[in-house]
mmCIF file of C-alpha atoms in Angstrom:
data_model
loop_
_atom_site.group_PDB
_atom_site.id
_atom_site.type_symbol
_atom_site.label_atom_id
_atom_site.label_comp_id
_atom_site.label_asym_id
_atom_site.label_seq_id
_atom_site.Cartn_x
_atom_site.Cartn_y
_atom_site.Cartn_z
ATOM 1 C CA MET T 1 7.204 -3.112 -9.236
ATOM 2 C CA GLU T 2 9.204 0.056 -9.776
ATOM 3 C CA ASP T 3 6.102 1.719 -11.231
ATOM 4 C CA LEU T 4 4.025 0.708 -8.198
ATOM 5 C CA VAL T 5 6.594 2.192 -5.815
ATOM 6 C CA ALA T 6 6.835 5.367 -7.909
ATOM 7 C CA PHE T 7 3.033 5.641 -8.023
ATOM 8 C CA GLY T 8 2.879 5.486 -4.234
ATOM 9 C CA GLU T 9 5.590 8.071 -3.881
ATOM 10 C CA LEU T 10 3.790 10.504 -6.184
ATOM 11 C CA VAL T 11 0.572 10.157 -4.154
ATOM 12 C CA ASP T 12 2.557 10.842 -0.982
ATOM 13 C CA MET T 13 3.938 13.969 -2.666
ATOM 14 C CA GLY T 14 0.404 15.299 -3.234
ATOM 15 C CA GLU T 15 -0.654 13.912 -6.629
ATOM 16 C CA THR T 16 -4.214 12.732 -5.895
ATOM 17 C CA TYR T 17 -4.928 11.366 -9.412
ATOM 18 C CA GLU T 18 -8.440 12.791 -9.095
ATOM 19 C CA GLY T 19 -10.316 12.256 -12.364
ATOM 20 C CA LYS T 20 -7.667 9.805 -13.600
ATOM 21 C CA ILE T 21 -7.701 6.025 -14.045
ATOM 22 C CA ILE T 22 -4.725 3.838 -13.165
ATOM 23 C CA LYS T 23 -4.964 0.290 -14.521
ATOM 24 C CA LEU T 24 -2.808 -2.609 -13.368
ATOM 25 C CA GLY T 25 -1.457 -4.271 -16.474
ATOM 26 C CA TYR T 26 0.194 -7.377 -15.035
ATOM 27 C CA ASN T 27 0.087 -9.737 -12.095
ATOM 28 C CA LEU T 28 2.803 -8.738 -9.625
ATOM 29 C CA ASP T 29 4.695 -10.923 -7.178
ATOM 30 C CA PHE T 30 6.938 -9.243 -4.624
ATOM 31 C CA ASN T 31 9.098 -12.381 -4.507
ATOM 32 C CA SER T 32 9.568 -12.800 -8.269
ATOM 33 C CA ASP T 33 12.358 -11.138 -10.254
ATOM 34 C CA ASN T 34 9.982 -11.066 -13.210
ATOM 35 C CA SER T 35 7.868 -8.414 -11.465
ATOM 36 C CA TYR T 36 10.770 -5.942 -11.425
ATOM 37 C CA ILE T 37 12.510 -4.023 -14.183
ATOM 38 C CA SER T 38 15.843 -4.302 -12.369
ATOM 39 C CA PRO T 39 15.373 -6.382 -9.191
ATOM 40 C CA ASN T 40 19.015 -6.057 -8.147
ATOM 41 C CA ASP T 41 19.233 -2.254 -8.466
ATOM 42 C CA PRO T 42 18.225 0.307 -5.811
ATOM 43 C CA TYR T 43 15.129 2.430 -6.352
ATOM 44 C CA THR T 44 15.689 6.074 -7.303
ATOM 45 C CA SER T 45 13.230 8.432 -5.623
ATOM 46 C CA LYS T 46 11.033 10.617 -7.844
ATOM 47 C CA GLU T 47 11.004 13.298 -5.143
ATOM 48 C CA LYS T 48 14.659 13.371 -4.126
ATOM 49 C CA ASP T 49 16.243 12.053 -7.360
ATOM 50 C CA GLU T 50 18.480 9.777 -5.342
ATOM 51 C CA GLN T 51 18.545 6.169 -4.269
ATOM 52 C CA ILE T 52 16.516 5.727 -1.100
ATOM 53 C CA ASP T 53 16.095 3.350 1.808
ATOM 54 C CA ILE T 54 12.460 2.289 1.323
ATOM 55 C CA ASN T 55 12.252 -0.157 4.212
ATOM 56 C CA GLU T 56 14.037 2.199 6.634
ATOM 57 C CA ASN T 57 16.650 -0.267 7.875
ATOM 58 C CA GLY T 58 19.483 2.222 7.402
ATOM 59 C CA VAL T 59 20.916 0.657 4.239
ATOM 60 C CA VAL T 60 20.109 1.344 0.575
ATOM 61 C CA GLU T 61 19.659 -2.053 -1.046
ATOM 62 C CA SER T 62 18.106 -3.481 -4.210
ATOM 63 C CA ILE T 63 14.456 -2.602 -4.718
ATOM 64 C CA LYS T 64 13.436 -6.239 -4.323
ATOM 65 C CA THR T 65 15.243 -6.464 -0.981
ATOM 66 C CA GLU T 66 13.813 -3.110 0.119
ATOM 67 C CA VAL T 67 10.164 -4.110 -0.387
ATOM 68 C CA THR T 68 10.487 -7.661 0.979
ATOM 69 C CA THR T 69 12.507 -7.018 4.168
ATOM 70 C CA GLY T 70 12.556 -4.536 7.042
ATOM 71 C CA MET T 71 9.423 -2.366 7.129
ATOM 72 C CA GLY T 72 8.787 -3.291 3.503
ATOM 73 C CA PHE T 73 6.479 -1.500 1.083
ATOM 74 C CA ASN T 74 5.434 2.093 1.789
ATOM 75 C CA ALA T 75 1.658 2.428 1.525
ATOM 76 C CA ILE T 76 0.232 4.396 -1.397
ATOM 77 C CA GLY T 77 -0.897 7.605 0.288
ATOM 78 C CA GLU T 78 0.037 8.087 3.931
ATOM 79 C CA LEU T 79 -0.759 10.601 6.637
ATOM 80 C CA GLU T 80 2.260 11.898 8.533
ATOM 81 C CA PHE T 81 1.893 13.395 11.994
ATOM 82 C CA GLU T 82 4.338 15.092 14.315
ATOM 83 C CA ASN T 83 5.829 13.211 17.272
ATOM 84 C CA GLY T 84 5.376 9.781 15.707
ATOM 85 C CA GLY T 85 1.641 10.192 15.203
ATOM 86 C CA SER T 86 0.570 12.028 18.350
ATOM 87 C CA GLY T 87 0.969 15.581 17.029
ATOM 88 C CA ASP T 88 -0.440 17.712 14.231
ATOM 89 C CA LEU T 89 -0.852 16.473 10.667
ATOM 90 C CA VAL T 90 2.185 17.687 8.734
ATOM 91 C CA ARG T 91 1.830 15.816 5.458
ATOM 92 C CA GLU T 92 -1.022 14.029 3.749
ATOM 93 C CA GLY T 93 -1.241 11.958 0.613
ATOM 94 C CA TRP T 94 -4.742 11.046 -0.531
ATOM 95 C CA PHE T 95 -5.531 8.822 -3.485
ATOM 96 C CA LYS T 96 -8.688 10.197 -5.138
ATOM 97 C CA GLY T 97 -8.557 8.616 -8.574
ATOM 98 C CA THR T 98 -9.646 5.199 -9.840
ATOM 99 C CA PHE T 99 -7.313 2.244 -9.462
ATOM 100 C CA ASP T 100 -8.536 -0.610 -11.634
ATOM 101 C CA GLY T 101 -6.812 -3.853 -10.732
ATOM 102 C CA ASN T 102 -8.047 -5.212 -14.047
ATOM 103 C CA GLY T 103 -8.641 -8.631 -12.497
ATOM 104 C CA LYS T 104 -4.937 -8.952 -11.645
ATOM 105 C CA THR T 105 -3.322 -9.945 -8.365
ATOM 106 C CA ILE T 106 -0.472 -8.593 -6.248
ATOM 107 C CA ASP T 107 1.117 -11.625 -4.602
ATOM 108 C CA ASN T 108 3.360 -11.894 -1.531
ATOM 109 C CA PHE T 109 2.578 -8.305 -0.577
ATOM 110 C CA TYR T 110 4.845 -7.506 2.363
ATOM 111 C CA PHE T 111 4.936 -5.002 5.208
ATOM 112 C CA ASN T 112 6.310 -5.371 8.725
ATOM 113 C CA LEU T 113 5.298 -2.853 11.365
ATOM 114 C CA ASP T 114 5.145 -2.741 15.130
ATOM 115 C CA ILE T 115 3.142 -0.521 17.454
ATOM 116 C CA GLU T 116 5.968 2.026 17.633
ATOM 117 C CA THR T 117 6.236 2.467 13.845
ATOM 118 C CA MET T 118 2.554 2.096 12.951
ATOM 119 C CA THR T 119 0.783 5.310 11.927
ATOM 120 C CA MET T 120 -2.580 6.143 10.403
ATOM 121 C CA GLY T 121 -2.500 5.092 6.792
ATOM 122 C CA SER T 122 0.397 2.653 7.044
ATOM 123 C CA GLY T 123 0.715 -1.099 6.724
ATOM 124 C CA ALA T 124 -1.446 -1.651 3.642
ATOM 125 C CA LEU T 125 -1.183 -1.453 -0.122
ATOM 126 C CA PHE T 126 -3.152 1.807 -0.070
ATOM 127 C CA GLY T 127 -2.725 3.947 3.019
ATOM 128 C CA THR T 128 -5.599 6.218 2.040
ATOM 129 C CA ASN T 129 -8.421 5.929 -0.470
ATOM 130 C CA ALA T 130 -10.898 8.689 -1.242
ATOM 131 C CA GLY T 131 -11.382 7.415 -4.782
ATOM 132 C CA ILE T 132 -12.233 4.011 -6.239
ATOM 133 C CA ILE T 133 -10.260 0.782 -5.949
ATOM 134 C CA LYS T 134 -11.732 -2.122 -7.867
ATOM 135 C CA ASN T 135 -11.099 -5.509 -9.479
ATOM 136 C CA LEU T 136 -7.979 -6.161 -7.421
ATOM 137 C CA GLY T 137 -6.670 -9.162 -5.532
ATOM 138 C CA VAL T 138 -3.975 -8.806 -2.870
ATOM 139 C CA LYS T 139 -2.293 -11.870 -1.405
ATOM 140 C CA VAL T 140 -0.461 -10.949 1.785
ATOM 141 C CA SER T 141 2.917 -12.528 2.499
ATOM 142 C CA SER T 142 3.149 -15.060 5.305
ATOM 143 C CA LYS T 143 5.836 -12.781 6.810
ATOM 144 C CA ALA T 144 3.650 -9.650 6.885
ATOM 145 C CA ARG T 145 2.868 -8.081 10.229
ATOM 146 C CA LEU T 146 0.186 -5.650 11.463
ATOM 147 C CA GLN T 147 -2.587 -3.565 9.897
ATOM 148 C CA SER T 148 -4.426 -4.340 6.658
ATOM 149 C CA GLY T 149 -3.735 -5.967 3.333
ATOM 150 C CA LEU T 150 -5.663 -3.695 0.974
ATOM 151 C CA VAL T 151 -6.571 -0.236 2.370
ATOM 152 C CA ALA T 152 -5.755 1.348 5.731
ATOM 153 C CA ILE T 153 -8.171 4.310 5.614
ATOM 154 C CA ASN T 154 -11.099 4.040 3.203
ATOM 155 C CA GLY T 155 -13.002 7.298 2.895
ATOM 156 C CA ASP T 156 -12.018 10.935 3.166
ATOM 157 C CA LEU T 157 -11.640 11.762 6.864
ATOM 158 C CA TYR T 158 -12.479 15.402 6.106
ATOM 159 C CA ASN T 159 -15.481 14.690 3.867
ATOM 160 C CA PRO T 160 -16.941 11.384 5.067
ATOM 161 C CA VAL T 161 -19.551 10.583 2.416
ATOM 162 C CA ALA T 162 -20.183 7.213 0.793
ATOM 163 C CA GLU T 163 -19.022 8.346 -2.652
ATOM 164 C CA SER T 164 -15.639 9.377 -1.282
ATOM 165 C CA GLY T 165 -13.852 6.080 -0.878
ATOM 166 C CA VAL T 166 -15.098 2.981 -2.696
ATOM 167 C CA ILE T 167 -13.603 -0.508 -2.685
ATOM 168 C CA GLU T 168 -15.401 -2.979 -4.914
ATOM 169 C CA ASN T 169 -15.006 -6.391 -6.539
ATOM 170 C CA SER T 170 -11.733 -6.984 -4.704
ATOM 171 C CA TYR T 171 -10.293 -9.411 -2.195
ATOM 172 C CA CYS T 172 -7.501 -9.811 0.314
ATOM 173 C CA GLU T 173 -5.995 -13.232 0.962
ATOM 174 C CA PHE T 174 -3.745 -14.030 3.915
ATOM 175 C CA LYS T 175 -1.114 -16.715 3.660
ATOM 176 C CA SER T 176 -0.563 -18.956 6.681
ATOM 177 C CA GLY T 177 1.663 -17.252 9.226
ATOM 178 C CA SER T 178 0.670 -13.671 8.465
ATOM 179 C CA GLN T 179 0.242 -11.589 11.623
ATOM 180 C CA THR T 180 -2.260 -9.133 10.178
ATOM 181 C CA LEU T 181 -5.128 -7.408 11.976
ATOM 182 C CA TYR T 182 -7.511 -6.461 9.179
ATOM 183 C CA GLY T 183 -8.487 -7.553 5.681
ATOM 184 C CA ILE T 184 -10.067 -5.165 3.205
ATOM 185 C CA SER T 185 -9.791 -2.001 5.321
ATOM 186 C CA THR T 186 -8.507 -0.988 8.748
ATOM 187 C CA MET T 187 -10.805 2.049 8.996
ATOM 188 C CA ASN T 188 -13.822 2.316 6.707
ATOM 189 C CA ILE T 189 -16.053 5.401 6.648
ATOM 190 C CA ALA T 190 -17.269 4.981 3.063
ATOM 191 C CA THR T 191 -18.242 2.051 0.819
ATOM 192 C CA ILE T 192 -17.052 -1.536 0.492
ATOM 193 C CA LYS T 193 -19.029 -3.850 -1.792
ATOM 194 C CA ASN T 194 -18.594 -7.270 -3.371
ATOM 195 C CA CYS T 195 -15.333 -7.842 -1.510
ATOM 196 C CA TYR T 196 -14.063 -10.679 0.627
ATOM 197 C CA THR T 197 -11.178 -11.737 2.836
ATOM 198 C CA ASN T 198 -9.756 -15.244 2.826
ATOM 199 C CA GLY T 199 -7.227 -17.042 5.011
ATOM 200 C CA LYS T 200 -6.270 -17.172 8.661
ATOM 201 C CA THR T 201 -3.906 -14.829 10.429
ATOM 202 C CA SER T 202 -2.143 -15.265 13.730
ATOM 203 C CA ILE T 203 -1.404 -12.400 16.119
ATOM 204 C CA ILE T 204 1.394 -13.092 18.580
#
């Protein structure tokens, strides 16, 4: 799990992974200690070289606690705007490589957002995708809330062509109780093929 968090942080810092292939080597479960190198230790940021509060609850806790409580996991590649999303774009992280899920699953994927904290490219495993995501299964936690399970924005907003943003041979499964709005993608301006969504969500 530490590698997944670090991967997302590097994309947010501007590493697009264009021309590179990232392959998921193992099934991951947000709720299982076996999916972490050190589940009881805080995560050390690659950007700041210090332990950080991933879920933004004001306390630095163990990485497992950080990604399964509060706001939860930070999407891989996010767009940051001024004034909580209403102003100019001040930071962008676009994934433009190939992420091969290798037939593996990410289970109990967790995020918890409300309208005030939701921004473009948040509340999903991948906030942005202008590359290829394939062969991946994401099972969303029953405690997850708002947005999408797999990709928030699929396709390059600045170059909206079909080849720029592909999701294929993947699925998103919702566990009973999840309050999630979308399945494969919140906003799609590119290509989704051979994908499906399974399960029932409830919006309160």
